[in-house]
Amino acid sequence: MDKPTIDLSLPKTPREFGFFVDGGWIGAGDRDVFERNSPGHNVPVSRIPKCTEADLDMAVASARRAFDDRRWSGLSGADRAAVLLKTAEGIRTRAEEIAYWETLENGKPISQARAEVGGCIGMFEYASGLARAIHGDSFNNLGDGMFGVVTREPVGVVGLITPWNFPFLILCERVPYILAAGCTIVAKPSEVTSVTTLMLAEILHDAGLPDGVMNVVTGSGSTIGQGLIEHDHVDMLSFTGSTAVGRRVVEASGRTNFKKLGLELGGKNPQIVFADADLEDAADGVAFGIGFNTGQCCVSGSRLIVERSVADQFADMVAEKFKKVRVGDPLDEATQVGAITTDAQNATIMGYIEKGQSEGATLLHGGEQLDFGRGQYIAPTLFGNVTRDMAIAREEIFGPVLTVMPFDTVEQAIDIANDTEYGLAASVWTKNIDKALTVTRRVQAGRFWVNTTLSGGPELPIGGFKQSGWGREAGIYGVEEYTQIKSVHIEIGKRSPWVE
Ligand code: NAD
């Protein structure tokens, strides 16, 4: 079937959306709405209901019913796989529309949004196989009178809270795995990027997902998000976002029903470059690692740690790359770096750029707001003369801001890399296998790249060490995360009596 092409011009009026519960749309009615302006153009593009606590209760009740009556978890893995595969087809058919809305609401370049949607199709295809692969274990070594079986069961109703930086990709790194495990979902997307989550609910429904298995409530973090993390009828909460809100999630779970948690939080990720690396490749990778998604990426390589003998030369090479990066209108097919997603994030990034200068770092490139007549853009920015104690070296900026620090020995490189509360991701660039393996083993990070950065796919798990989170998403690990284990002892033959 030919994929529909879509008009990439801006909508004349904002499109109205409802929210999705128990297999159907519910219109905003007399609820307040959240109007979203495209960050690349500053024009209104979507209107989303601000759901109420009663809406949240209704969505959780719908997911609870759908889980408890086994309409999904009671199906065979093969039947669940069929729905996931059909969903992959549904996403493929609507890929252009999803990419367009991702770009409108988030400000990311359309070419990047398309690639991300392609990756999401792969997530559903891969997870469909996993729905059939989930299995337990058996113990045939307990003597003639006993047999042991270990089964995996879906954990139940999963609350899924996602951020605005990769609204569709982060969703699809979780939803197919949660569904493969047999769970039901109440999703709460970021209030500024809700559209593509609503679209996924519709695609799942059209693919034959039973009513109530996927529900989406829209609204703010402080009302709907907080209500979801505190909800007693939610069995597990998967949260992706800031470390600050992650703490609230942990606290809410402890205060309520001890729901199981999956947390994917912030990062301050090192890029370690040795003098023996292919420096041209490394400079390109480092520029990509901080420029991609305007650095609004939990795994952005935001700390460049480079061997002193090549440090100045390498910083110049990265600055040259930054000069050539095409920043601009996210709807332009040629754009590589788009707009900053929210006004608040724009102010945060500019605040860090100011702070870096006032703390004594040297601005080597960028540092300014770019003016394209509308929208909000920041030039890729590079700081030299950075010391470990500076805020720009320690705190997650979540923008296109890279700091450079030199090192003299492998031990020093590892020490600088680990000198952070985070442990999400890291990259090392070297042609020396000993150095590559030593650094990979010793730097604390849940994802590691050697002579590349930001690669990913459905097979390899995602998650952080230290304060970057708990648990893993994607791959077989991602499905197992949404299961719980039951051990079963089965007596064979006559029981030896306790009471004679
Ligand atoms: P955020 O923590 O402000 O918001 C994330 C989500 O949580 C949103 O849906 C928001 O509405 C909701 N939320 C806000 N307050 C809440 C509350 N009190 N209770 C429940 N939910 C609440 O983060 P953000 O600004 O949307 O995203 C940026 C942050 O996310 C960065 O720190 C980044 O590192 C992190 N992030 C991490 C990963 C990862 O995989 N580790 C991926 C993307 C983003």
XYZ file of C-alpha atoms and ligand atoms in Angstrom:
544
model
C 0.000 0.000 0.000
C 1.290 3.509 -0.785
C 1.958 5.575 2.281
C -0.175 8.718 2.430
C 1.865 11.850 1.801
C 1.066 14.816 3.952
C 1.224 18.547 3.583
C 4.154 19.810 5.662
C 2.865 23.366 5.967
C 1.765 24.687 9.343
C -1.863 24.075 10.376
C -4.120 27.107 9.808
C -5.881 26.505 13.110
C -4.877 24.330 16.062
C -6.147 20.758 15.846
C -8.431 19.653 18.692
C -7.779 16.331 20.413
C -9.653 14.359 23.028
C -8.172 11.723 25.320
C -8.448 7.955 24.992
C -10.067 5.610 27.511
C -11.569 2.113 27.254
C -11.151 1.878 23.497
C -12.635 5.258 22.558
C -12.060 8.997 22.334
C -13.490 11.341 24.932
C -13.745 14.973 23.789
C -12.521 17.870 25.915
C -16.141 18.910 26.640
C -16.118 21.623 29.279
C -12.643 20.752 30.551
C -9.880 23.348 30.299
C -7.554 22.796 27.372
C -3.830 23.155 26.887
C -2.946 24.991 23.673
C 0.456 24.112 22.270
C 2.519 26.445 20.100
C 5.064 24.952 17.710
C 8.461 25.872 19.203
C 9.970 26.241 15.727
C 7.362 28.755 14.554
C 5.461 29.979 17.588
C 2.043 29.275 16.086
C -0.703 27.278 17.858
C -0.869 23.713 16.529
C -2.817 21.561 18.991
C -5.379 21.764 21.790
C -5.364 18.988 24.397
C -7.793 18.416 27.278
C -6.572 19.041 30.799
C -8.001 15.849 32.265
C -9.433 15.824 35.762
C -8.773 13.469 38.646
C -12.103 11.797 37.818
C -10.817 11.191 34.267
C -7.695 9.617 35.693
C -9.748 7.363 37.971
C -11.865 6.339 34.990
C -8.757 5.471 32.953
C -7.169 3.481 35.780
C -10.469 1.633 36.360
C -10.603 0.792 32.661
C -7.033 -0.575 32.696
C -7.751 -2.426 35.949
C -10.844 -4.160 34.483
C -8.969 -5.033 31.309
C -6.177 -6.590 33.331
C -8.285 -8.374 35.929
C -10.641 -10.055 33.439
C -7.609 -11.345 31.492
C -8.849 -10.100 28.115
C -5.201 -9.405 27.194
C -2.986 -11.331 29.613
C -5.117 -14.451 29.008
C -4.331 -14.473 25.290
C -1.501 -16.570 23.935
C 1.793 -14.869 23.206
C 1.071 -15.561 19.533
C -2.202 -13.618 19.679
C -0.550 -10.705 21.454
C 2.252 -10.793 18.861
C -0.305 -10.527 16.050
C -1.677 -7.268 17.503
C 1.826 -5.844 17.972
C 2.778 -6.695 14.387
C -0.399 -5.109 13.083
C 0.411 -2.031 15.145
C 3.838 -1.870 13.469
C 1.978 -1.841 10.133
C -0.380 0.859 11.411
C 2.564 3.054 12.433
C 4.175 2.455 9.036
C 1.002 3.617 7.308
C 0.739 6.761 9.435
C 4.506 7.388 9.728
C 4.475 10.749 7.927
C 1.606 12.061 10.017
C 3.307 10.998 13.249
C 6.650 12.512 12.204
C 4.913 15.775 11.260
C 3.203 16.052 14.668
C 6.380 15.105 16.474
C 8.139 17.951 14.662
C 5.319 20.443 15.252
C 5.087 19.853 18.988
C 8.719 19.101 19.834
C 10.635 21.249 17.312
C 12.897 18.415 16.146
C 13.888 18.253 12.440
C 11.408 16.376 10.274
C 14.156 14.098 8.879
C 15.055 13.058 12.431
C 11.403 12.570 13.396
C 10.952 10.258 10.388
C 13.983 8.189 11.396
C 12.658 7.909 14.958
C 9.248 6.716 13.760
C 11.066 4.102 11.650
C 12.859 2.953 14.799
C 9.520 2.688 16.609
C 8.182 0.303 13.978
C 11.190 -1.909 14.716
C 10.385 -1.799 18.450
C 6.913 -3.198 17.837
C 8.196 -5.862 15.440
C 10.893 -6.995 17.836
C 8.612 -6.997 20.880
C 6.068 -9.099 18.990
C 8.625 -11.918 18.909
C 9.296 -11.436 22.613
C 5.594 -11.888 23.410
C 6.082 -15.482 22.238
C 9.489 -15.904 23.871
C 8.580 -15.125 27.486
C 9.070 -18.255 29.532
C 9.951 -19.425 32.996
C 12.104 -22.208 34.365
C 11.789 -25.656 35.906
C 13.651 -27.525 38.675
C 13.792 -31.252 38.157
C 16.492 -31.710 40.789
C 14.372 -31.506 43.950
C 14.089 -35.275 44.505
C 11.459 -37.754 43.402
C 8.780 -36.154 45.585
C 8.964 -32.586 44.309
C 8.968 -30.630 41.079
C 9.636 -26.909 40.897
C 8.383 -24.448 38.283
C 9.101 -20.752 37.943
C 6.610 -18.737 35.922
C 6.602 -15.149 34.764
C 3.341 -13.245 35.087
C 2.499 -9.733 33.897
C 2.872 -7.231 36.696
C -0.580 -5.692 36.105
C -1.688 -2.125 35.419
C 1.277 0.025 34.377
C 1.260 3.823 34.675
C 3.530 5.274 31.995
C 4.797 8.842 32.325
C 6.920 10.209 29.478
C 8.848 13.456 28.790
C 8.755 15.879 25.858
C 12.159 15.279 24.273
C 11.311 12.056 22.392
C 7.546 11.802 22.813
C 7.017 8.917 20.379
C 10.371 7.128 20.609
C 10.412 6.882 24.407
C 6.784 5.738 24.316
C 7.621 3.005 21.800
C 10.668 1.893 23.764
C 8.151 0.913 26.455
C 4.611 0.253 25.193
C 5.286 -2.814 22.988
C 7.339 -4.470 25.737
C 4.705 -3.739 28.391
C 2.026 -5.158 26.108
C 4.159 -8.174 25.158
C 4.339 -8.987 28.874
C 0.509 -8.931 29.074
C 0.070 -5.752 31.130
C -2.424 -2.936 30.599
C -1.477 0.751 30.446
C -2.491 4.228 31.564
C -0.149 6.616 29.758
C 0.404 10.272 30.656
C 2.486 12.081 28.036
C 4.135 15.432 28.647
C 1.526 18.182 28.417
C 3.506 19.885 25.626
C 3.829 16.820 23.372
C 0.724 14.662 23.796
C -0.481 14.221 20.221
C 1.595 11.269 19.076
C 0.811 9.282 22.243
C -2.888 9.749 21.485
C -2.235 8.616 17.909
C -0.551 5.453 19.132
C -3.596 4.601 21.275
C -5.773 4.881 18.167
C -3.381 2.773 16.069
C -3.305 0.052 18.750
C -7.089 0.069 18.882
C -7.317 -0.236 15.088
C -4.832 -3.128 15.249
C -7.221 -5.096 17.475
C -5.946 -4.307 20.965
C -8.869 -5.051 23.313
C -10.631 -2.029 24.800
C -9.155 -0.737 28.043
C -5.679 -2.190 27.508
C -4.193 1.159 26.379
C -5.555 4.359 27.904
C -4.150 7.885 27.585
C -4.935 10.736 29.957
C -3.586 14.179 29.126
C -2.748 16.989 31.512
C -0.114 18.437 33.746
C 2.482 16.592 35.778
C 1.380 18.157 39.034
C -2.235 16.919 38.696
C -2.516 13.877 36.414
C 1.114 12.772 36.799
C 1.044 13.107 40.572
C -2.363 11.347 40.693
C -0.995 8.446 38.654
C 2.127 7.928 40.777
C -0.017 7.918 43.924
C -2.801 5.717 42.544
C -3.453 2.609 44.614
C -4.792 0.626 41.647
C -1.641 1.039 39.572
C 0.769 -1.891 40.067
C 3.847 -0.468 38.386
C 4.960 2.968 37.320
C 7.379 3.530 34.479
C 8.698 7.072 34.689
C 11.026 8.800 32.249
C 11.983 12.362 33.042
C 13.999 14.466 35.408
C 15.760 13.158 38.484
C 13.805 15.696 40.591
C 10.431 14.249 39.591
C 11.916 10.737 39.810
C 12.428 11.364 43.535
C 8.752 12.256 43.891
C 7.841 9.001 42.150
C 9.904 6.976 44.629
C 8.429 8.885 47.551
C 4.834 8.446 46.268
C 5.299 4.702 45.797
C 6.558 4.345 49.378
C 3.696 6.440 50.722
C 0.986 4.518 48.827
C 0.956 0.916 47.591
C 4.688 0.260 47.050
C 4.087 0.003 43.319
C 7.023 -1.408 41.411
C 9.055 1.312 39.679
C 11.034 1.706 36.500
C 12.937 5.002 36.376
C 14.877 6.530 33.492
C 16.263 9.844 34.658
C 18.906 12.421 33.805
C 22.470 12.135 32.566
C 25.726 14.096 32.261
C 27.384 11.782 29.830
C 31.122 11.694 29.097
C 32.710 11.439 25.655
C 36.305 10.303 26.201
C 38.643 10.934 23.272
C 42.177 9.500 23.198
C 44.923 10.967 21.008
C 45.106 7.724 19.005
C 41.434 7.921 17.926
C 40.384 8.622 14.370
C 40.006 12.289 15.319
C 37.902 13.174 12.289
C 35.370 10.446 13.167
C 35.499 11.406 16.824
C 34.895 15.124 16.137
C 31.917 14.250 13.975
C 30.552 11.866 16.615
C 31.063 14.365 19.438
C 29.263 17.106 17.451
C 26.414 14.687 16.732
C 26.315 13.492 20.345
C 25.550 16.990 21.640
C 23.806 18.479 18.586
C 21.289 15.682 18.069
C 17.833 16.732 19.330
C 19.457 20.098 20.300
C 21.152 18.290 23.184
C 17.732 17.747 24.761
C 18.559 14.114 25.070
C 19.081 12.163 28.279
C 22.060 10.407 26.662
C 23.620 13.512 25.046
C 27.407 13.410 25.255
C 27.687 16.701 27.109
C 31.142 16.341 28.713
C 34.073 16.073 26.319
C 37.116 14.594 28.087
C 40.062 14.667 25.704
C 43.723 13.647 25.943
C 45.782 16.790 26.604
C 48.212 16.326 23.682
C 45.356 16.794 21.173
C 42.913 18.808 23.295
C 43.253 22.208 21.569
C 43.364 20.712 18.090
C 40.325 18.550 18.837
C 38.304 21.441 20.290
C 38.972 23.373 17.047
C 37.794 20.379 15.014
C 34.540 20.180 16.995
C 34.017 23.954 16.636
C 34.460 23.575 12.856
C 31.753 20.882 12.835
C 29.450 23.115 14.884
C 29.899 25.921 12.326
C 28.653 23.662 9.556
C 25.650 22.155 11.355
C 22.418 23.304 9.709
C 20.264 24.836 12.456
C 16.830 26.035 11.356
C 13.139 25.445 10.655
C 12.366 21.895 11.767
C 9.961 21.431 8.852
C 12.788 22.084 6.367
C 14.043 18.721 5.113
C 17.681 19.937 5.229
C 17.649 21.021 8.883
C 19.858 19.019 11.280
C 19.209 20.904 14.524
C 15.779 22.332 15.255
C 14.142 24.448 17.932
C 14.338 24.326 21.722
C 11.157 22.584 22.825
C 9.858 24.837 25.614
C 10.310 28.456 26.666
C 11.384 27.255 30.096
C 14.062 24.976 28.623
C 15.294 27.802 26.403
C 15.683 30.040 29.456
C 17.439 27.236 31.386
C 19.995 26.668 28.620
C 20.701 30.385 28.158
C 21.043 30.669 31.942
C 23.726 27.940 31.956
C 25.576 29.638 29.081
C 25.685 32.845 31.135
C 26.720 30.955 34.246
C 29.540 29.162 32.414
C 30.997 32.522 31.410
C 30.576 34.072 34.854
C 32.281 31.022 36.414
C 35.320 31.617 34.193
C 34.930 29.107 31.352
C 35.922 30.285 27.862
C 33.264 30.349 25.177
C 34.933 28.713 22.157
C 31.881 28.644 19.906
C 28.186 29.581 19.873
C 26.560 30.768 23.059
C 23.910 32.827 21.331
C 20.236 32.622 20.529
C 19.681 32.314 16.741
C 17.016 34.472 15.162
C 15.043 33.013 12.253
C 12.204 35.484 12.644
C 10.120 33.118 14.769
C 10.586 30.214 17.147
C 13.479 29.709 19.585
C 16.905 28.410 18.600
C 20.310 28.167 20.252
C 23.632 27.762 18.419
C 25.705 24.661 19.288
C 27.943 25.897 22.073
C 31.418 24.857 23.161
C 33.162 25.819 26.424
C 36.894 25.450 27.158
C 38.824 26.094 30.416
C 36.188 24.167 32.296
C 36.879 22.818 35.775
C 35.088 19.949 37.496
C 33.355 22.135 40.059
C 31.608 24.407 37.552
C 27.831 24.064 37.194
C 28.174 23.569 33.413
C 30.417 20.540 34.100
C 28.209 18.988 36.795
C 24.546 19.716 36.059
C 22.404 18.370 33.259
C 21.831 21.345 30.933
C 19.649 19.487 28.429
C 20.710 21.723 25.561
C 23.403 22.018 22.855
C 26.181 22.931 25.288
C 29.438 20.966 25.397
C 32.245 21.381 27.940
C 35.863 20.340 27.281
C 38.275 19.051 29.911
C 41.753 17.608 29.235
C 43.241 14.442 30.779
C 46.760 12.997 30.943
C 46.288 9.322 31.864
C 43.663 6.596 31.421
C 43.061 6.638 35.183
C 42.430 10.379 35.104
C 39.998 10.052 32.200
C 38.029 7.400 34.106
C 38.078 9.485 37.266
C 36.703 12.594 35.516
C 34.085 10.503 33.697
C 32.828 8.974 36.957
C 32.847 12.267 38.863
C 29.068 12.745 38.546
C 25.929 11.633 40.348
C 24.631 10.280 37.031
C 25.457 7.061 35.153
C 23.314 6.941 32.058
C 25.645 6.699 29.055
C 29.252 7.149 27.936
C 31.371 6.971 24.779
C 35.042 6.267 24.220
C 36.984 7.052 21.054
C 40.289 5.175 20.594
C 41.879 2.665 18.230
C 43.600 0.957 21.167
C 41.616 -2.095 22.284
C 43.112 -2.114 25.787
C 42.110 1.466 26.432
C 38.646 0.927 24.931
C 37.953 -2.117 27.112
C 39.440 -0.645 30.280
C 37.331 2.492 29.976
C 34.207 0.521 29.032
C 34.602 -1.680 32.117
C 35.354 1.071 34.584
C 33.120 3.988 33.631
C 29.771 3.687 35.386
C 27.073 3.939 32.750
C 24.127 1.828 31.635
C 24.832 2.403 27.945
C 28.264 2.506 26.375
C 29.504 3.332 22.905
C 32.952 2.575 21.479
C 33.956 4.686 18.468
C 30.357 5.728 18.001
C 27.613 7.399 19.993
C 23.829 7.427 20.436
C 23.345 4.150 18.543
C 20.393 2.079 19.645
C 17.674 -0.300 18.623
C 15.135 -2.718 20.004
C 17.617 -5.447 20.942
C 19.888 -3.706 23.456
C 18.517 -2.536 26.810
C 18.319 1.084 27.966
C 18.791 2.366 31.500
C 21.108 3.974 33.971
C 23.543 3.375 36.820
C 23.642 5.598 39.933
C 21.064 8.424 39.991
C 20.145 7.893 36.335
C 17.514 5.334 37.199
C 16.299 1.866 38.083
C 15.548 -1.034 35.777
C 15.917 -1.472 32.039
C 13.713 -0.856 29.024
C 13.780 -2.626 25.628
C 15.194 -5.980 24.609
C 14.207 -9.121 26.493
C 15.226 -7.225 29.657
C 12.518 -4.665 28.912
C 9.796 -7.321 28.779
C 11.025 -9.058 31.912
C 10.875 -5.736 33.750
C 7.076 -5.807 33.343
C 6.704 -9.333 34.693
C 6.851 -10.742 38.182
C 8.130 -14.144 39.093
C 6.155 -16.877 40.802
C 7.775 -20.038 42.112
C 5.619 -23.156 42.324
C 6.442 -26.301 44.316
C 4.503 -29.353 43.151
C 4.448 -32.438 45.387
C 4.530 -35.758 43.571
C 2.799 -38.749 45.185
C 1.880 -39.175 48.831
C 2.814 -36.434 51.274
C 4.976 -37.415 54.235
C 2.642 -36.422 57.109
C 3.392 -33.660 59.637
C 0.742 -34.937 62.051
C 1.084 -38.717 62.608
P 9.987 16.187 33.826
O 10.489 15.313 34.896
O 9.672 17.589 34.148
O 8.645 15.606 33.203
C 8.549 14.258 32.740
C 7.120 13.814 32.834
O 6.744 13.807 34.204
C 6.117 14.731 32.126
O 5.088 13.939 31.558
C 5.571 15.558 33.272
O 4.260 16.047 33.023
C 5.554 14.541 34.392
N 5.558 15.124 35.741
C 5.967 16.352 36.142
N 5.754 16.511 37.462
C 5.218 15.351 37.909
C 4.787 14.887 39.188
N 4.847 15.646 40.280
N 4.313 13.635 39.275
C 4.249 12.846 38.195
N 4.602 13.223 36.967
C 5.093 14.469 36.822
O 11.028 16.051 32.638
P 10.983 16.750 31.217
O 11.340 18.175 31.454
O 9.723 16.440 30.489
O 12.154 15.955 30.478
C 13.473 16.279 30.685
C 14.148 15.350 31.684
O 13.871 13.997 31.378
C 15.652 15.443 31.673
O 16.147 15.471 32.986
C 16.115 14.182 30.983
O 17.384 13.740 31.298
C 15.076 13.221 31.383
N 14.973 12.143 30.400
C 15.494 10.922 30.694
C 15.430 9.902 29.765
C 16.010 8.544 30.046
O 15.703 7.614 29.321
N 16.829 8.401 31.061
C 14.828 10.120 28.549
C 14.314 11.363 28.292
C 14.376 12.373 29.233
